[in-house]
PDB file of C-alpha atoms in Angstrom:
ATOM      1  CA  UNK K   1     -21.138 -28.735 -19.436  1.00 78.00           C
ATOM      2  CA  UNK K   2     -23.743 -30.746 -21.806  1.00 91.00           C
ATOM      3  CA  UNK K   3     -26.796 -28.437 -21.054  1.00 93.00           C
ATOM      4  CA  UNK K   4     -24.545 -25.057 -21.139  1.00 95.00           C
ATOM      5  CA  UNK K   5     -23.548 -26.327 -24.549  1.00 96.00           C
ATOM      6  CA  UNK K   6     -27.201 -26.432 -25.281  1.00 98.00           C
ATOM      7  CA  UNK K   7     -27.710 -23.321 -24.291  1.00 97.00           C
ATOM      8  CA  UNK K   8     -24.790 -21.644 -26.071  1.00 98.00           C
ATOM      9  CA  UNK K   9     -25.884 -23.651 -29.622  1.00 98.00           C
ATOM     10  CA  UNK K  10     -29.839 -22.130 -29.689  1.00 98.00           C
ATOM     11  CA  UNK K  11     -28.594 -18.520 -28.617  1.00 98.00           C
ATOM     12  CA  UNK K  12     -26.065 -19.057 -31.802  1.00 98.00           C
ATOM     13  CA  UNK K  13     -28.701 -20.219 -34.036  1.00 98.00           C
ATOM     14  CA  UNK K  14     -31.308 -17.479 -33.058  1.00 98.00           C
ATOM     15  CA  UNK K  15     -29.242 -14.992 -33.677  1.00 98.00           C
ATOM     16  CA  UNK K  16     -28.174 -15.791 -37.257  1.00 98.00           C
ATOM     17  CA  UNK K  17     -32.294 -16.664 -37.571  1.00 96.00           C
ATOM     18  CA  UNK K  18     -32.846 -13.072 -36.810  1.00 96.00           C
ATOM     19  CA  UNK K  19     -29.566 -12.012 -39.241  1.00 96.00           C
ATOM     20  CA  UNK K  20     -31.310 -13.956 -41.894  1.00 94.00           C
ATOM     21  CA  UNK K  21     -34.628 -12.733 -41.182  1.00 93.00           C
ATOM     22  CA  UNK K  22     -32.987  -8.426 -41.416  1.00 92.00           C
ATOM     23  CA  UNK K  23     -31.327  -9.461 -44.145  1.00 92.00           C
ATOM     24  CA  UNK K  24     -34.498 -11.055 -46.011  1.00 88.00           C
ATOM     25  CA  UNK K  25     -36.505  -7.528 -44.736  1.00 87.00           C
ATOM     26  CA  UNK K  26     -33.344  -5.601 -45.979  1.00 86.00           C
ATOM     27  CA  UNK K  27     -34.053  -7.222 -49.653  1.00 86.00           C
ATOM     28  CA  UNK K  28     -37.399  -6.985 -49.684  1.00 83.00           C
ATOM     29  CA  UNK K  29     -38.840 -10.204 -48.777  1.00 78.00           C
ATOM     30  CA  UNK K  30     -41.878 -11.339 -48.117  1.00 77.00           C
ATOM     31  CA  UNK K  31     -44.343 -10.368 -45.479  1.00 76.00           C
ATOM     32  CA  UNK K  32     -45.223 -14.296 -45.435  1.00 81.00           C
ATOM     33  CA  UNK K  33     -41.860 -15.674 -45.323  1.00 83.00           C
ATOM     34  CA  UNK K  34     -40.957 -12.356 -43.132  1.00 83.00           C
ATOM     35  CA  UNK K  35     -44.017 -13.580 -40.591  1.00 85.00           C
ATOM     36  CA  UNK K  36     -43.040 -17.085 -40.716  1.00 89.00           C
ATOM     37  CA  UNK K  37     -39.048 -16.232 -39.984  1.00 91.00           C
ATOM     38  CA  UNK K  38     -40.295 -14.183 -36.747  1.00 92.00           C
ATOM     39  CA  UNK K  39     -42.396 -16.654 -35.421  1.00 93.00           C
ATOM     40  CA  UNK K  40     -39.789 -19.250 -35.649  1.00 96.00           C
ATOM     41  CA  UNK K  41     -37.465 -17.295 -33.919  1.00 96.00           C
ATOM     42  CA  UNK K  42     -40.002 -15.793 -31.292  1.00 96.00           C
ATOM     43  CA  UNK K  43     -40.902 -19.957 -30.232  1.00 96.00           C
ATOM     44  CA  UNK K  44     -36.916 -20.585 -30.463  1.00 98.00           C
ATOM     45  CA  UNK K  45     -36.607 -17.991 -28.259  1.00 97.00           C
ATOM     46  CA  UNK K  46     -39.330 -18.531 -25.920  1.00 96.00           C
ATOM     47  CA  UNK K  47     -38.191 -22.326 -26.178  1.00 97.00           C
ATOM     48  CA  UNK K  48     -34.758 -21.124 -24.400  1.00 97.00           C
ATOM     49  CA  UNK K  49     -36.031 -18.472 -22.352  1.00 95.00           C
ATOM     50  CA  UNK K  50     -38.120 -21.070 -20.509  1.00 95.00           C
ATOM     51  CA  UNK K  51     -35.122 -23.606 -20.455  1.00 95.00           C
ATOM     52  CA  UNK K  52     -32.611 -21.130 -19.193  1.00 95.00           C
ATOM     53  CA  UNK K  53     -35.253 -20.497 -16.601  1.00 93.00           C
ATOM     54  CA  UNK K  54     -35.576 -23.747 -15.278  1.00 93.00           C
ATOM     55  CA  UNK K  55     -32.254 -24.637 -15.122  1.00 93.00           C
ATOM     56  CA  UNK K  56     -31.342 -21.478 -12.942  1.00 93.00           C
ATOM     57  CA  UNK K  57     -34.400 -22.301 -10.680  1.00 93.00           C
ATOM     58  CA  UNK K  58     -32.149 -25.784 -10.130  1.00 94.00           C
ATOM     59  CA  UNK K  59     -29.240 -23.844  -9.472  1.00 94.00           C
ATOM     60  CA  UNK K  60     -30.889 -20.958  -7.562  1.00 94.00           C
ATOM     61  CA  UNK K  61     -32.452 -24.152  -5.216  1.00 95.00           C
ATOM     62  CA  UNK K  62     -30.257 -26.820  -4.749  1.00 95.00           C
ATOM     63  CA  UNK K  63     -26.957 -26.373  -7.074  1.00 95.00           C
ATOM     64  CA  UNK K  64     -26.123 -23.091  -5.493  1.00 95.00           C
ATOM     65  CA  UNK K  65     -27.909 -23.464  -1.945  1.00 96.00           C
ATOM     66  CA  UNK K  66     -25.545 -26.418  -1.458  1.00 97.00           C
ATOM     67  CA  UNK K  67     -22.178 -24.043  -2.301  1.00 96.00           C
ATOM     68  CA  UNK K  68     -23.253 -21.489   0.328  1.00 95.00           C
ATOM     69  CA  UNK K  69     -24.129 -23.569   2.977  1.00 96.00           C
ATOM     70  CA  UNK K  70     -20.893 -25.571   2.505  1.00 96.00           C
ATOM     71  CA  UNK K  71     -18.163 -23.354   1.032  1.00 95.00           C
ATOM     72  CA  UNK K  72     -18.924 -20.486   2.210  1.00 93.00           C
ATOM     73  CA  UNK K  73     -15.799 -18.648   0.330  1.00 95.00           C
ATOM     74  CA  UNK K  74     -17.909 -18.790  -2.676  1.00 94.00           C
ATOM     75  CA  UNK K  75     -20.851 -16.912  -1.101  1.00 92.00           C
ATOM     76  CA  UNK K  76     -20.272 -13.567  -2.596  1.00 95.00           C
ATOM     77  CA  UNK K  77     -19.512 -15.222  -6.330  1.00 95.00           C
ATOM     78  CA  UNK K  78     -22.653 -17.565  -6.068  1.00 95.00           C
ATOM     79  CA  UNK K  79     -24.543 -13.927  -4.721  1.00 94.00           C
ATOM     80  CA  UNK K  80     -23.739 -12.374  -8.143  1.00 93.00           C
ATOM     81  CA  UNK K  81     -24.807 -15.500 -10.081  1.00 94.00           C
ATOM     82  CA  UNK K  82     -28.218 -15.477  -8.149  1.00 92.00           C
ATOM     83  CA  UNK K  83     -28.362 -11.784  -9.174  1.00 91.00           C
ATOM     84  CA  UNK K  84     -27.569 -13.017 -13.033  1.00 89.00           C
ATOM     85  CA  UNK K  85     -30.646 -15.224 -12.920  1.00 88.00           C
ATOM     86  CA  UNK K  86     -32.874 -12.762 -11.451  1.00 82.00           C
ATOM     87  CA  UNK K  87     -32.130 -10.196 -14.650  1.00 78.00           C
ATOM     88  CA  UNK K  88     -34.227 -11.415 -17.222  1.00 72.00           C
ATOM     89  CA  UNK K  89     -34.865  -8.011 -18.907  1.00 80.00           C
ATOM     90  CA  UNK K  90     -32.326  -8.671 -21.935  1.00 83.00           C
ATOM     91  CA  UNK K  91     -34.501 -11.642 -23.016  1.00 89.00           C
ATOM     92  CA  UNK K  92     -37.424  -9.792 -22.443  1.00 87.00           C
ATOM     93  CA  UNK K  93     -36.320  -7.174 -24.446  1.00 91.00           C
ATOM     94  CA  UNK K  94     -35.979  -9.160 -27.396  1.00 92.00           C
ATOM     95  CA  UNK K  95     -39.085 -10.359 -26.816  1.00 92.00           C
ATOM     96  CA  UNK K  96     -40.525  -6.749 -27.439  1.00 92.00           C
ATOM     97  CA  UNK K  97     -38.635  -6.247 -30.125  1.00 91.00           C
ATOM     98  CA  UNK K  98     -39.944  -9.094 -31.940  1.00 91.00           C
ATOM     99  CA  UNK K  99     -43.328  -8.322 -31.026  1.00 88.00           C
ATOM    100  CA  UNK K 100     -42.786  -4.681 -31.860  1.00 85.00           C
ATOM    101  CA  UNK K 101     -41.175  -5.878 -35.442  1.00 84.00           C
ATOM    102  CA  UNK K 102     -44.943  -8.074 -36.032  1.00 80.00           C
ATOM    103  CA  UNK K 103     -46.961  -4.977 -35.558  1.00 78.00           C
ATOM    104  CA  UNK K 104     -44.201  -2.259 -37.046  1.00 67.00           C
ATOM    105  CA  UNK K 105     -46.169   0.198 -39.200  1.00 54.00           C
ATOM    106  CA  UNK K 106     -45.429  -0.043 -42.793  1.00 49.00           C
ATOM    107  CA  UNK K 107     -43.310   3.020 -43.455  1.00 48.00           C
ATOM    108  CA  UNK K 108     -41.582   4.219 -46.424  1.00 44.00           C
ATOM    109  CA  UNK K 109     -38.640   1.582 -47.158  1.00 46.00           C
ATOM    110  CA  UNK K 110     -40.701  -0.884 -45.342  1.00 51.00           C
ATOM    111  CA  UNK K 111     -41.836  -3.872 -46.779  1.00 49.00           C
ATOM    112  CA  UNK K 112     -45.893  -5.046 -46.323  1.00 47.00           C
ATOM    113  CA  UNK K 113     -46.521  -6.875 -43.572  1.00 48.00           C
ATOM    114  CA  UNK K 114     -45.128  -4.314 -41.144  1.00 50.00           C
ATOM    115  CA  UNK K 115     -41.694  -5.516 -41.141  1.00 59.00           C
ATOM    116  CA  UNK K 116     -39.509  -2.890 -41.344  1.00 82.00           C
ATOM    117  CA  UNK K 117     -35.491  -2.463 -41.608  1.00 88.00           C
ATOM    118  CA  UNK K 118     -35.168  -0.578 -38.268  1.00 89.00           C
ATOM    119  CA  UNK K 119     -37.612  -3.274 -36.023  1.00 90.00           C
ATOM    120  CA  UNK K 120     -35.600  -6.237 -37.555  1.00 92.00           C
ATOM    121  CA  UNK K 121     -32.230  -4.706 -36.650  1.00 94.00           C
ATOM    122  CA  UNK K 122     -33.519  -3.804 -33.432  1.00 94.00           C
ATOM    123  CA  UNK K 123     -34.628  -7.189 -33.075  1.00 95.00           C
ATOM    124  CA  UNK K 124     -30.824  -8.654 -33.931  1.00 96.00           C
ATOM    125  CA  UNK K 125     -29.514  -6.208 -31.384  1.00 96.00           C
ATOM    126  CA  UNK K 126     -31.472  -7.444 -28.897  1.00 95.00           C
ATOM    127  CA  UNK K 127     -30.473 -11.042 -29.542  1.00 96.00           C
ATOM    128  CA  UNK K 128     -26.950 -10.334 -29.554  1.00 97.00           C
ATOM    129  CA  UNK K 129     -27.096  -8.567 -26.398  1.00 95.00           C
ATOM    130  CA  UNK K 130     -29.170 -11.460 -24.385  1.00 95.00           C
ATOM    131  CA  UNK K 131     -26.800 -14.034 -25.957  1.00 96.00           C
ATOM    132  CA  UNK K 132     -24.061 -11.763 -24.889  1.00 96.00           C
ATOM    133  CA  UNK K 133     -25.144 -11.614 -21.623  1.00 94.00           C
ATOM    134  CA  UNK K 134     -25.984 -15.416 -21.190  1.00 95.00           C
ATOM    135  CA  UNK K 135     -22.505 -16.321 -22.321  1.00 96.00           C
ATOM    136  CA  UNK K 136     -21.088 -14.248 -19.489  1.00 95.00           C
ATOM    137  CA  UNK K 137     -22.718 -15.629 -17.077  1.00 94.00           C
ATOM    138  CA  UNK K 138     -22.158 -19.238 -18.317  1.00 96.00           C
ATOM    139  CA  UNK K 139     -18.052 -19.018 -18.831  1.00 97.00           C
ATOM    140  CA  UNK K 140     -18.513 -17.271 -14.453  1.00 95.00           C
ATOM    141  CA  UNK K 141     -20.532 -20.379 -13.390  1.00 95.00           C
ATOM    142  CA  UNK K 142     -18.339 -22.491 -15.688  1.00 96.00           C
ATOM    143  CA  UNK K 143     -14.990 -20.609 -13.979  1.00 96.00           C
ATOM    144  CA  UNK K 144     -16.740 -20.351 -10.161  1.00 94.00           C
ATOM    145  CA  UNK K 145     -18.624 -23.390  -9.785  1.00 93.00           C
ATOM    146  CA  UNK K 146     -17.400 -26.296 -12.438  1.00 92.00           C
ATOM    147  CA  UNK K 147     -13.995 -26.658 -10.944  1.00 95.00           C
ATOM    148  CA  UNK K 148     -15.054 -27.112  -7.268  1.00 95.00           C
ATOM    149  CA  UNK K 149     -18.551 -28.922  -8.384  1.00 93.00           C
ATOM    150  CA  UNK K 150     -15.939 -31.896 -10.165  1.00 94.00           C
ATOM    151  CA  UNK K 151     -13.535 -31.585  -7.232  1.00 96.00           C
ATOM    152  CA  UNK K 152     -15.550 -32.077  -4.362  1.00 96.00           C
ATOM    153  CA  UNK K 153     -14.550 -34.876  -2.085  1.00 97.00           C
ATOM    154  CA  UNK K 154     -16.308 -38.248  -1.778  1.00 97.00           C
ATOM    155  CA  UNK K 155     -18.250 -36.965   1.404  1.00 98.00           C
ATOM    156  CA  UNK K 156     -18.651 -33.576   0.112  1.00 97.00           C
ATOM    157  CA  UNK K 157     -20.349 -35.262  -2.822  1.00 96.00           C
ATOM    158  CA  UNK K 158     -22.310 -37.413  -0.984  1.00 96.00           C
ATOM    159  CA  UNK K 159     -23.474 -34.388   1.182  1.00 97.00           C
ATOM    160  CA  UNK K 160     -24.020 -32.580  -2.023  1.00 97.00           C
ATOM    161  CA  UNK K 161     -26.646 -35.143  -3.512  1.00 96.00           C
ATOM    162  CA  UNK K 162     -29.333 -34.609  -0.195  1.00 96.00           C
ATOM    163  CA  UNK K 163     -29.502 -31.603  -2.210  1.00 96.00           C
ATOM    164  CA  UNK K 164     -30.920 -32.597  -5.057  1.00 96.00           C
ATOM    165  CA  UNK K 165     -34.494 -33.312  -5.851  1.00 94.00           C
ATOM    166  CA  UNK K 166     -36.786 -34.815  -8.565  1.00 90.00           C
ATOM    167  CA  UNK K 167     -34.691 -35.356 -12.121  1.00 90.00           C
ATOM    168  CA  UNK K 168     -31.995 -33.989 -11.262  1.00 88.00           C
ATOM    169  CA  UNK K 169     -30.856 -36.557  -8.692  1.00 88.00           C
ATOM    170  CA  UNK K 170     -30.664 -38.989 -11.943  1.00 85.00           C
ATOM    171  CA  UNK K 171     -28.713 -35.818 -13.981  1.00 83.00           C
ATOM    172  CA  UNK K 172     -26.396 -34.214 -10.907  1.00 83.00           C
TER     173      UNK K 172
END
């Protein structure tokens, strides 16, 4: 899927931001270019936090409310995808991280600005584990959903589109 592609492609490249940016703070780089680094991945970040959001409110409200009213032996899988959405703490937690990396005491082995080793490889940690975790639940919906979504029948389809509202009537 086009936007799950999306998705998969800014995880990827905010991660090896934040790889570049620990390894930058690991040599001894800048607080400026340190700062500037951050802030580029916090927006990129942000950026796909909000997009992820809105595209599981879709699902959560039509994409999904459509499988359980109609195939009901998907109720239980579509359940644990509704539960995926409503954990947002691993993007959250990068979040802190990043914000606790801007206002990191400097430290011995830190470099000025505040950016120390330990906040920028928390910071990568916590990236890797919210990509992690969006990837999961991407390849479920991709091995629940995708199959039955491209199968459905010419009524079932038709059926499936009163679903849809705004946009993604055009998109879906």
């Amino acid at each position: 899927m086009f936007v799950h592609g999306k998705f998969r492609s800014s995880a990827t490249s905010i991660v090896q931001a934040a790889e570049s940016m620990q390894s930058g703070v690991e040599g001894g780089c800048s607080s400026t270019k340190t700062e500037s680094a951050v802030g580029k991945i916090e927006r990129s970040l942000r950026s796909l936090l909000g997009k992820v959001a809105k595209h599981s409110d879709f699902e959560d409200a039509q994409l999904f409310l459509f499988f359980k009213e109609n195939l009901p032996d998907l109720e239980g899988q579509i359940r644990d995808l509704e539960a995926d959405h409503s954990e947002t703490n691993l993007g959250n937690d990068a979040l802190d991280r990043i914000r606790n990396l801007r206002s990191a005491p400097t430290t011995a082995g830190a470099v000025s600005g505040g950016a120390d080793v330990a906040s920028a490889q928390a910071v990568v940690v916590a990236l890797k584990a919210y990509a992690e975790s969006l990837e999961i639940h991407l390849e479920r919906e991709e091995r629940v959903l995708v199959p039955r979504w491209l199968n459905l029948s010419a009524e079932m389809y038709a059926k499936y589109r009163t679903y849809l509202v705004g946009k993604y009537r055009l998109v879906y």
